Amino acid sequence: MSAQARIILFVALGLCLAGATSAWAERFLTVAEAQKLCFPTATGFEAHTIRFTSEQITAIKKQSDGRMLNAGNRVWLARAGTNLLGVVLLDYVFGKHEVIEYVVAVSPAGQVQQVEILVYRESYGGEVRNTKWRDQFKNKTAAAPLKLNEDIYNLSGATMSCRHVTAGVRRLLATFELVVRPQLLADGLPKPVTAGPTGKPR
Amino acid sequence: MKLNHRLKPWFVAAALLAAPALLPAQVAVDPAVLENLQKQVKTLNEEVARLKEGAPRDPAADELMGRKFFNSQNLRIGFYGESKYRMPLQGSGATGNNRFDPHRFVLTPSYVIADWLIFNSEIEIEHGAVDESVNSGRNRFDGELEIEQVYVDILINEHFNIRSPGLDLVPVGRINKQHEPTLFYSTERPELYREIIPSTWVEPSLSFFGKIVENLDYQLMISTGLEDAIPTAGSAATSTLPAGFAGPGIDGIGGMRNGRPRYRAASENSLAWSGRLHYNGIRGLDTSASFYVTKAKGLTGDSTLALFNYEALYRVPGTGLELRGDVAYWNISSPEHLVANNNTSGGDDLGGRMYGWHVEAAYHFWPADWKTGKGKDMDLVPFIRYTDIVTQSGLLAGSAATNDGTRNKTFLTAGLAYFLNANFVLKADYRRNLSRSAASHLDANAQDYFQFGAGIFF
């Protein structure tokens, strides 16, 4: 073995050991951290667990035009005092093979405020954490198409993760309109934002 | 003494807990101080628990998803594969016959060993099956069985991660990195990825990768380098084979393709260094620049081989138009040392450079009105690609290029990819060698053809 190869081997071994002792799991945020990030002025987050009826599942699947693997969602109402700032929904989708954990913050009017990736577990496709890509969802409502390569651009090399997160957001917005709004939000809240012909809010 | 960050909270907590016991009995402890210490211990304990458990998921949310959902964190097996039916437009014999090719069937097992240790692999069967028996020239199978990738990603932080020693793709070119058949539109991989970038280009290697800044990431690889001269005891000289050596690894016919080194027997003293910068910060644009450098052992001396590649894919926002471009350039420092220039065959000579490029336009045609029922995830993508491949350039004095469309060649490829779903595509294309000759008709890698195919990736 040449001196060059020996040096490389030792450096690599050292880096592996350094990595093993200071390893950092691919959890980027906890739920609590994501809540604060989505609604920094909130003074409290009121936790709810919603469980879907079979009618609700049918309605959500129909509206979001996708599969549903969850029997409900964990939801937090973000408040500043008594003022409702919005809702944080926790959800899971598959990336290519593994589960992506993420939250979507929705305003009382039903517009996406933020999408935050909490955990990403695969070697490929982690680009869905890209801020610019996630920012595309801002202000989208349940009336938007939310389709990859239509109103949401794709990231080459992360196509499956992009597709699945996009479908997840579409499902959560349908969940918000069909279940969260009627069940958890009080009367007198702003009416849902209606969509123009392109799916963008009027 | 500098403590590991995982041990530090334990050490501090133990010190805080032990502190009151070490105090003389008569020393009164201020209740406020004690309360403050207790709070700190509680905080530290919580932090330790968080570090140990990696911040567990919300149990209520887990229950809503069901146990089965999260079991996906164990072994997963993906797949990609492609099959083709080729109808050559000229030629005779085996290369001129219409033929079916179950080209690639690849299993991709992956396993999350821990949140920060991700195992990935690819097991590939090419051309249907392997038959190692000798059967009077009528062997049913002539394929290959390969481990194409195997490594563990050690995730340290988003800027620096290690891809463990194993087998991995050389990080050069889009199609070498992303070669699954639903990610390009022609039935064959683009022609540039044969002689110039020898895809699938996999090497025993070690890599480092991560994000530099938002939208810009890197990969650096140390791998086994390309091979040219391989001492072969007792071999007699032929027109392409010098006595005592195997035939050329790098030459003007196959380009770099036959220079891909032997997995286990290649000289470890000829390591290769490669790297890739990848940028996707502009909406619709995905682009990368990469390099590869090694020193190949030739028959009479070493030759440095240096490759530069730049490629881009741009999906014009709000339209179905997609544009791709790719250019790759090899500099060969001392071609006079390589086997191809030291045998008696002139047809395989090579010079100081090899290069190739292509441009491609594709259009995603499937209208929104058709996206209902079975058509909801369909796409119809006509494409056209122009490719230039040059394997004989800057030849040495006394060498002459073979201008028959089998070495230097230009292709026009056009066709249609019909995605029944994002994971399954039917393809048809026509390829014309614009430099064709009677010789190129007999070369499967240079002939004109009409070809059907199917591709799967999940």
XYZ file of C-alpha atoms in Angstrom:
660
model
C 0.000 0.000 0.000
C 1.410 3.382 -0.963
C 2.018 6.165 1.537
C -0.770 8.136 -0.154
C -3.271 5.308 0.251
C -2.224 4.765 3.875
C -2.771 8.444 4.715
C -6.201 8.390 3.094
C -7.144 5.261 5.011
C -6.124 6.742 8.344
C -7.848 10.051 7.667
C -11.028 8.201 6.656
C -10.900 6.016 9.745
C -10.427 9.084 11.935
C -13.358 10.849 10.316
C -15.561 7.772 10.742
C -14.707 7.625 14.428
C -15.284 11.363 14.804
C -18.610 10.914 13.069
C -19.609 8.033 15.296
C -18.976 10.024 18.457
C -20.696 13.218 17.426
C -23.413 11.807 15.231
C -26.365 13.970 14.540
C -29.653 12.313 13.829
C -31.659 13.594 10.888
C -34.217 15.139 13.240
C -34.060 18.770 12.310
C -36.825 20.026 14.580
C -39.008 18.786 17.389
C -42.741 19.418 17.153
C -42.432 22.154 19.778
C -39.601 23.854 17.882
C -41.575 23.688 14.636
C -44.629 25.201 16.338
C -42.561 28.152 17.538
C -41.023 28.558 14.105
C -44.434 28.628 12.444
C -46.075 30.947 14.954
C -43.321 32.826 16.812
C -45.758 35.198 18.509
C -47.968 32.450 19.890
C -48.273 32.280 23.656
C -49.713 28.788 23.701
C -50.407 25.737 21.568
C -53.592 23.849 22.386
C -53.220 20.169 21.494
C -55.998 18.152 19.898
C -56.208 14.693 18.412
C -58.701 14.328 15.624
C -59.890 10.905 14.542
C -61.634 10.639 11.230
C -64.998 9.020 10.666
C -65.260 6.828 7.584
C -67.295 9.590 5.912
C -64.544 12.096 6.603
C -61.914 9.746 5.201
C -63.961 9.338 2.026
C -64.424 13.105 1.754
C -60.730 13.890 2.338
C -59.617 11.255 -0.167
C -62.058 12.610 -2.725
C -61.027 16.221 -2.262
C -57.287 15.591 -2.108
C -57.337 12.910 -4.805
C -54.871 10.698 -2.991
C -54.283 7.854 -0.610
C -54.801 8.104 3.155
C -52.813 6.030 5.593
C -53.657 7.972 8.732
C -56.701 7.501 10.962
C -56.488 11.108 12.139
C -54.067 13.917 12.849
C -52.473 15.658 15.787
C -53.423 19.320 15.634
C -52.353 22.322 17.695
C -54.258 25.592 17.788
C -51.752 28.432 18.044
C -52.989 31.315 20.149
C -51.678 34.680 21.266
C -53.790 35.156 24.364
C -57.298 34.386 23.164
C -56.525 35.348 19.605
C -56.293 32.368 17.238
C -53.223 32.679 15.007
C -53.617 29.432 13.143
C -53.310 25.693 13.252
C -50.312 23.357 13.148
C -50.949 19.883 11.713
C -48.436 17.079 12.219
C -48.231 14.480 9.479
C -46.118 11.718 7.960
C -45.477 10.736 4.366
C -43.039 8.383 2.724
C -40.018 9.818 0.965
C -38.670 7.168 -1.373
C -38.924 4.393 1.207
C -38.744 5.951 4.634
C -41.057 8.164 6.632
C -40.764 11.953 6.456
C -42.169 13.726 9.506
C -43.394 17.271 8.839
C -45.821 19.937 9.961
C -47.991 22.355 8.024
C -49.070 25.635 9.586
C -52.404 26.910 8.304
C -53.978 30.314 8.916
C -57.558 30.493 10.194
C -58.516 31.440 6.611
C -57.116 28.139 5.358
C -53.895 29.365 3.746
C -50.603 27.580 4.251
C -48.290 29.687 6.388
C -45.349 27.340 6.514
C -44.175 23.778 5.871
C -41.417 22.447 8.131
C -39.636 19.114 7.795
C -38.972 17.586 11.226
C -37.315 14.301 10.311
C -35.843 12.999 7.077
C -34.318 9.528 7.201
C -32.975 8.665 3.735
C -29.751 9.195 1.816
C -31.538 10.731 -1.173
C -34.277 13.299 -1.568
C -33.511 15.409 1.502
C -33.684 18.484 -0.732
C -37.349 18.842 0.290
C -35.908 20.770 3.242
C -34.869 23.440 0.760
C -36.456 26.722 1.941
C -37.249 27.955 -1.544
C -39.010 24.730 -2.435
C -41.092 24.749 0.764
C -41.941 28.418 0.298
C -43.948 27.496 -2.793
C -46.688 26.211 -0.507
C -47.173 29.548 1.239
C -50.678 30.965 0.779
C -51.914 27.842 -1.011
C -55.397 26.747 -0.038
C -57.413 23.566 -0.380
C -58.626 24.919 -3.723
C -55.127 24.961 -5.240
C -54.122 22.066 -7.526
C -50.979 21.309 -5.467
C -49.537 19.051 -8.149
C -45.882 18.470 -8.841
C -44.667 20.175 -12.020
C -47.876 22.216 -12.165
C -48.110 24.736 -9.344
C -45.275 23.071 -7.380
C -41.943 22.726 -9.143
C -39.919 19.570 -8.809
C -36.403 19.076 -7.479
C -34.571 16.674 -9.743
C -33.137 13.811 -7.717
C -35.776 14.225 -5.026
C -38.837 13.583 -7.169
C -40.491 11.002 -4.931
C -40.044 13.076 -1.776
C -41.331 16.195 -3.573
C -44.349 14.312 -4.906
C -45.219 12.764 -1.562
C -44.817 15.955 0.489
C -46.931 17.833 -2.078
C -49.658 15.181 -1.841
C -49.385 15.347 1.957
C -49.934 19.108 2.038
C -52.895 18.710 -0.319
C -54.397 16.117 2.031
C -53.791 18.284 5.115
C -55.492 21.279 3.523
C -58.486 19.097 2.711
C -58.389 17.833 6.303
C -58.319 21.411 7.539
C -61.379 22.417 5.542
C -63.406 19.242 6.048
C -62.571 18.352 9.647
C -60.479 20.906 11.546
C -62.469 23.971 10.628
C -65.904 22.480 11.440
C -64.737 20.657 14.577
C -62.191 22.871 16.242
C -62.487 26.423 15.043
C -65.026 28.721 16.597
C -67.631 30.660 14.663
C -66.771 34.094 13.457
C -63.448 33.093 11.909
C -62.566 34.391 8.486
C -64.242 32.536 5.658
C -62.121 30.219 3.538
C -60.083 31.924 0.861
C -61.656 31.129 -2.486
C -59.565 30.177 -5.449
C -59.208 31.807 -8.815
C -59.119 29.759 -11.995
C -55.429 28.967 -11.520
C -55.883 27.768 -7.987
C -54.252 30.902 -6.584
C -56.206 32.784 -3.929
C -58.255 35.693 -5.256
C -10.326 17.912 30.047
C -12.676 18.173 27.122
C -15.746 16.000 27.430
C -17.765 14.480 24.633
C -21.051 16.413 24.371
C -23.034 13.280 25.191
C -21.101 12.655 28.391
C -21.024 16.267 29.446
C -24.623 16.491 30.694
C -24.137 13.276 32.696
C -20.941 14.576 34.232
C -22.488 17.916 35.173
C -25.604 16.227 36.532
C -23.520 13.813 38.626
C -21.408 16.673 39.936
C -24.480 18.665 40.864
C -26.081 15.676 42.589
C -22.892 14.831 44.454
C -22.202 18.391 45.524
C -24.536 18.479 48.590
C -23.085 15.191 49.894
C -19.604 16.616 49.778
C -20.527 19.663 51.796
C -19.763 19.641 55.513
C -22.891 18.668 57.491
C -23.000 21.919 59.360
C -23.141 24.018 56.180
C -26.693 25.192 55.682
C -27.906 25.006 52.091
C -29.850 27.970 50.850
C -33.254 26.568 49.744
C -33.295 28.925 46.751
C -29.908 27.633 45.605
C -31.079 24.060 46.104
C -34.219 24.675 44.112
C -32.184 26.250 41.356
C -29.857 23.238 41.302
C -32.801 20.857 41.183
C -34.203 22.743 38.202
C -30.861 22.530 36.436
C -30.626 18.788 37.126
C -34.141 18.310 35.739
C -33.285 20.284 32.614
C -30.081 18.308 32.141
C -31.896 15.024 32.610
C -34.424 16.023 29.973
C -31.624 17.010 27.624
C -29.862 13.696 28.224
C -33.096 11.829 27.510
C -33.545 13.838 24.312
C -30.002 13.073 23.179
C -30.429 9.396 23.961
C -33.757 8.978 22.278
C -33.393 11.482 19.458
C -36.591 13.300 20.423
C -39.237 10.611 20.055
C -42.265 11.048 17.863
C -45.519 12.220 19.328
C -47.050 8.963 20.725
C -50.589 10.100 19.944
C -49.604 10.728 16.335
C -47.858 7.341 16.179
C -51.049 5.652 17.255
C -53.002 7.454 14.523
C -50.642 6.139 11.854
C -50.559 2.576 13.139
C -47.568 0.459 14.036
C -47.227 -0.930 10.522
C -46.571 2.502 9.052
C -43.455 3.094 11.106
C -42.191 -0.429 10.568
C -41.147 0.896 7.181
C -38.026 2.092 8.947
C -36.709 -1.439 8.726
C -35.573 -3.152 5.546
C -37.033 -1.729 2.353
C -36.527 -3.105 -1.115
C -36.981 -0.813 -4.082
C -36.700 -1.800 -7.715
C -35.913 -0.451 -11.120
C -35.757 -2.218 -14.417
C -35.932 -1.752 -18.148
C -36.680 -3.978 -21.124
C -36.254 -3.221 -24.818
C -37.096 -4.501 -28.248
C -34.726 -3.247 -30.940
C -35.327 -3.168 -34.660
C -32.044 -2.236 -36.359
C -32.578 -0.375 -39.603
C -29.552 -1.890 -41.359
C -26.947 -4.525 -40.723
C -26.891 -8.266 -40.685
C -26.153 -11.165 -38.370
C -26.610 -10.842 -34.626
C -26.426 -7.048 -34.568
C -28.791 -6.733 -37.528
C -31.534 -8.947 -36.113
C -34.562 -7.654 -34.313
C -34.054 -8.580 -30.693
C -35.491 -8.411 -27.212
C -33.313 -7.449 -24.262
C -34.447 -7.713 -20.627
C -31.666 -5.236 -19.986
C -31.738 -4.401 -16.310
C -33.570 -5.694 -13.273
C -32.249 -4.119 -10.130
C -33.218 -4.635 -6.497
C -32.343 -1.766 -4.173
C -32.404 -2.878 -0.520
C -31.987 -0.103 2.023
C -32.027 -0.201 5.792
C -32.108 2.471 8.468
C -29.585 1.053 10.922
C -30.043 4.137 13.084
C -31.333 7.616 12.313
C -27.788 8.590 11.385
C -26.671 5.337 9.710
C -28.403 4.590 6.418
C -27.539 1.483 4.425
C -28.070 1.521 0.658
C -27.388 -1.102 -1.981
C -28.202 -2.249 -5.503
C -28.158 -5.812 -6.767
C -28.384 -5.990 -10.516
C -29.093 -8.708 -13.033
C -28.380 -7.601 -16.583
C -29.790 -9.191 -19.722
C -32.018 -11.621 -17.878
C -29.702 -14.121 -16.253
C -26.184 -15.472 -15.980
C -25.181 -18.868 -17.329
C -21.720 -19.982 -16.341
C -21.939 -23.385 -17.988
C -20.394 -24.033 -21.377
C -23.061 -25.379 -23.658
C -21.790 -25.611 -27.231
C -22.425 -21.973 -27.941
C -26.127 -22.273 -27.224
C -26.103 -20.817 -23.757
C -29.538 -19.476 -22.957
C -28.231 -16.638 -20.821
C -25.382 -14.201 -21.326
C -26.088 -11.630 -18.665
C -24.291 -10.304 -15.633
C -24.941 -10.413 -11.920
C -23.488 -7.428 -10.093
C -23.500 -5.624 -6.812
C -23.770 -2.113 -8.131
C -23.900 -0.152 -4.902
C -23.304 -0.958 -1.275
C -22.419 1.525 1.440
C -23.579 3.103 4.672
C -24.139 6.839 4.914
C -22.841 8.167 8.225
C -24.818 11.348 8.806
C -22.885 13.763 10.975
C -24.302 17.147 10.171
C -25.890 18.694 7.141
C -22.548 20.057 5.929
C -20.360 17.009 6.357
C -21.312 13.360 6.068
C -19.399 10.228 5.201
C -20.307 7.552 2.704
C -18.522 4.526 4.075
C -16.034 2.487 2.062
C -18.072 0.395 -0.342
C -19.273 0.558 -3.918
C -20.778 3.786 -5.151
C -21.488 5.732 -8.324
C -18.712 8.067 -9.430
C -20.282 11.512 -8.912
C -19.943 12.640 -12.521
C -22.849 13.501 -14.801
C -26.603 13.493 -14.282
C -27.348 10.116 -15.834
C -24.577 8.298 -14.002
C -26.048 9.509 -10.721
C -29.704 9.182 -11.723
C -29.901 6.330 -14.198
C -33.308 4.875 -13.374
C -35.367 4.562 -16.585
C -38.157 6.902 -15.499
C -35.634 9.738 -15.182
C -34.715 9.980 -18.887
C -36.854 9.677 -21.989
C -34.927 7.588 -24.530
C -35.058 3.795 -24.503
C -31.278 3.663 -24.008
C -29.356 5.920 -21.676
C -28.090 8.966 -23.581
C -25.175 8.066 -25.883
C -22.802 10.389 -24.013
C -23.002 7.944 -21.101
C -21.335 5.097 -22.926
C -17.820 5.870 -24.180
C -17.260 9.299 -22.603
C -18.929 8.835 -19.208
C -18.979 5.047 -18.858
C -22.275 4.597 -17.059
C -23.059 2.780 -14.905
C -19.751 3.978 -13.507
C -19.407 2.376 -10.093
C -16.178 2.083 -8.130
C -14.939 0.807 -4.794
C -14.810 4.128 -3.004
C -15.135 6.402 -0.009
C -17.073 9.687 -0.176
C -17.839 12.843 1.739
C -20.921 14.884 1.046
C -23.122 17.623 2.401
C -24.591 21.051 1.923
C -22.308 24.052 1.388
C -25.070 26.633 1.531
C -28.776 26.436 0.777
C -29.273 24.970 -2.736
C -25.594 24.114 -3.205
C -24.244 20.718 -2.192
C -21.121 18.716 -2.839
C -19.748 15.204 -2.990
C -16.060 14.280 -2.966
C -14.969 10.734 -3.718
C -11.773 8.743 -3.468
C -12.035 5.610 -5.576
C -10.186 3.040 -7.572
C -8.898 4.667 -10.764
C -9.372 3.706 -14.393
C -7.081 0.959 -15.647
C -5.269 0.672 -18.939
C -2.394 -1.820 -19.006
C -2.986 -5.016 -17.046
C -0.032 -7.434 -16.910
C -1.276 -10.841 -18.037
C 1.284 -13.590 -17.657
C 1.823 -15.730 -20.719
C -0.515 -13.878 -23.089
C 0.748 -13.795 -26.653
C 0.740 -10.645 -28.733
C -2.141 -10.008 -31.132
C -3.026 -6.909 -33.115
C -4.689 -5.345 -30.063
C -2.870 -7.208 -27.305
C 0.821 -6.651 -26.552
C 2.644 -9.753 -25.331
C 2.296 -10.120 -21.558
C -0.546 -7.625 -21.266
C -4.306 -7.596 -21.536
C -5.879 -5.562 -24.338
C -6.315 -1.816 -24.052
C -8.484 -0.478 -21.271
C -8.772 2.976 -22.792
C -8.963 3.283 -26.542
C -10.495 5.048 -29.485
C -13.280 2.501 -29.925
C -14.805 2.062 -26.478
C -13.487 5.341 -25.063
C -13.183 5.048 -21.294
C -15.713 2.244 -21.018
C -13.293 -0.686 -20.892
C -11.008 1.265 -18.569
C -13.397 0.821 -15.669
C -11.167 -0.999 -13.198
C -11.467 -4.465 -11.790
C -13.207 -4.242 -8.409
C -10.665 -6.246 -6.464
C -7.536 -6.539 -8.548
C -6.965 -2.948 -9.659
C -3.835 -1.253 -8.375
C -4.659 0.683 -5.236
C -1.747 2.978 -6.029
C -3.740 4.526 -8.853
C -6.519 6.083 -6.855
C -8.960 8.491 -8.477
C -10.270 11.754 -7.060
C -13.626 13.042 -8.134
C -16.123 15.613 -6.996
C -19.399 17.232 -7.853
C -21.039 20.551 -7.063
C -24.801 20.496 -7.464
C -27.013 23.593 -7.525
C -30.816 23.882 -7.620
C -31.482 27.384 -6.352
C -33.297 28.718 -9.410
C -36.840 27.554 -9.937
C -36.898 24.778 -12.557
C -33.088 24.555 -12.840
C -31.017 21.639 -11.638
C -27.365 21.725 -12.592
C -23.999 20.284 -11.655
C -20.311 20.529 -12.441
C -18.000 17.635 -11.733
C -14.454 16.423 -12.191
C -12.514 13.168 -12.087
C -8.723 12.771 -12.034
C -6.561 9.671 -11.963
C -3.223 8.427 -13.187
C -3.579 5.342 -15.356
C -0.714 2.912 -15.798
C 0.041 2.547 -19.496
C 2.297 0.115 -21.205
C 5.337 2.400 -21.218
C 4.465 4.860 -18.460
C 1.684 6.649 -16.619
C -0.866 9.006 -18.099
C -2.993 11.430 -16.141
C -6.662 11.275 -17.098
C -8.741 14.314 -16.169
C -12.467 14.683 -16.842
C -14.620 17.780 -16.525
C -18.390 17.588 -16.833
C -21.070 20.244 -16.766
C -24.749 19.463 -17.151
C -28.058 21.185 -16.616
C -31.752 20.417 -16.690
C -34.214 23.286 -16.947
C -37.951 22.799 -16.735
C -39.333 26.115 -17.937
C -41.694 27.194 -15.139
C -45.361 27.181 -15.990
C -44.831 25.257 -19.225
C -44.230 21.656 -20.242
C -40.903 22.483 -21.877
C -37.822 20.781 -20.493
C -34.285 21.386 -21.757
C -31.197 19.350 -20.968
C -27.570 19.872 -21.871
C -24.478 17.903 -20.970
C -20.815 18.277 -21.902
C -17.884 16.094 -20.860
C -14.216 16.594 -21.749
C -11.271 14.277 -21.042
C -7.680 15.390 -21.096
C -5.197 12.533 -21.542
C -1.730 13.767 -20.607
C 0.417 11.051 -22.212
C -1.571 9.013 -24.735
C 1.690 7.611 -26.132
C 2.012 5.408 -23.020
C -1.384 3.755 -23.347
C -1.810 0.251 -24.716
C -3.956 1.317 -27.678
C -1.061 3.362 -29.054
C 1.469 0.560 -28.467
C -0.183 -2.361 -30.241
C -0.173 -3.033 -33.944
C -3.837 -2.164 -34.426
C -4.279 1.398 -35.682
C -8.057 1.349 -35.394
C -8.117 1.765 -31.637
C -5.614 4.621 -31.384
C -6.474 7.563 -29.204
C -5.126 11.052 -28.749
C -4.799 13.697 -26.085
C -8.493 14.273 -25.632
C -11.935 12.693 -25.761
C -15.159 14.590 -25.426
C -18.843 14.555 -26.044
C -21.927 16.672 -25.572
C -25.635 16.597 -26.111
C -28.604 18.912 -26.064
C -32.140 17.670 -25.592
C -35.573 19.248 -25.706
C -38.625 17.489 -24.295
C -42.203 18.591 -23.825
C -44.584 17.346 -21.130
C -47.716 17.222 -23.173
C -50.436 15.554 -21.063
C -53.150 18.236 -20.713
C -54.728 19.038 -17.355
C -58.157 18.052 -18.714
C -56.941 14.482 -19.213
C -55.754 14.120 -15.644
C -58.730 12.186 -14.407
C -59.310 8.536 -13.628
C -56.455 6.351 -14.873
C -54.995 9.386 -16.597
C -54.487 11.414 -13.427
C -50.767 10.646 -13.119
C -50.029 10.153 -16.816
C -47.607 12.144 -18.907
C -46.702 12.079 -22.567
C -43.231 13.374 -23.364
C -41.946 13.715 -26.925
C -38.234 14.502 -27.050
C -35.386 15.100 -29.469
C -31.659 14.904 -28.717
C -28.525 15.751 -30.666
C -25.321 14.071 -29.513
C -21.706 14.379 -30.538
C -19.166 11.758 -29.396
C -15.435 12.134 -30.120
C -13.113 9.351 -28.959
C -10.297 10.042 -31.439
C -8.988 13.581 -31.242
C -5.508 15.066 -31.016
C -4.051 11.784 -32.291
C -0.315 11.173 -32.205
C 1.843 11.446 -35.322
C 1.327 8.293 -37.361
C -2.192 7.631 -36.069
C -5.281 8.286 -38.123
C -8.901 8.502 -37.071
C -11.289 5.817 -38.330
C -14.064 7.902 -39.811
C -16.804 5.324 -40.217
C -19.222 6.388 -37.499
C -18.063 3.806 -34.962
C -15.519 6.002 -33.126
C -16.313 9.659 -33.648
C -20.049 9.827 -34.261
C -23.047 12.102 -34.189
C -26.530 10.916 -33.283
C -29.986 12.322 -33.669
C -32.431 10.574 -31.353
C -36.147 11.338 -31.178
C -39.023 9.568 -29.543
C -41.872 9.464 -27.112
C -42.077 8.488 -23.452
C -45.572 7.663 -22.240
C -45.739 7.629 -18.447
C -48.764 5.598 -17.335
C -47.743 6.614 -13.861
C -44.701 8.403 -12.491
C -43.226 4.955 -11.746
C -43.891 3.199 -15.058
C -43.086 4.361 -18.555
C -43.463 2.973 -22.069
C -40.983 4.366 -24.570
C -40.352 4.337 -28.295
C -37.556 6.087 -30.150
C -35.665 6.325 -33.386
C -31.903 6.826 -33.499
C -29.961 7.854 -36.548
C -26.181 7.905 -36.699
C -25.410 10.950 -38.818
C -21.859 9.625 -39.403
C -23.043 6.161 -40.361
C -21.358 3.708 -42.690
C -21.503 -0.009 -43.471
C -19.271 -0.525 -40.415
C -21.564 1.356 -38.033
C -24.521 -0.764 -39.172
C -22.748 -3.772 -37.680
C -22.001 -2.059 -34.385
C -24.815 -2.246 -31.809
C -23.489 0.936 -30.210
C -23.460 2.918 -33.428
C -26.262 1.477 -35.577
C -29.510 3.155 -36.548
C -32.565 1.642 -34.919
C -36.163 1.893 -33.943
C -36.667 0.682 -30.393
C -39.504 0.106 -27.933
C -39.014 -0.160 -24.226
C -40.581 -0.212 -20.794
C -39.126 1.211 -17.595
C -40.096 0.756 -13.965
C -38.818 2.502 -10.841
C -40.251 2.341 -7.348
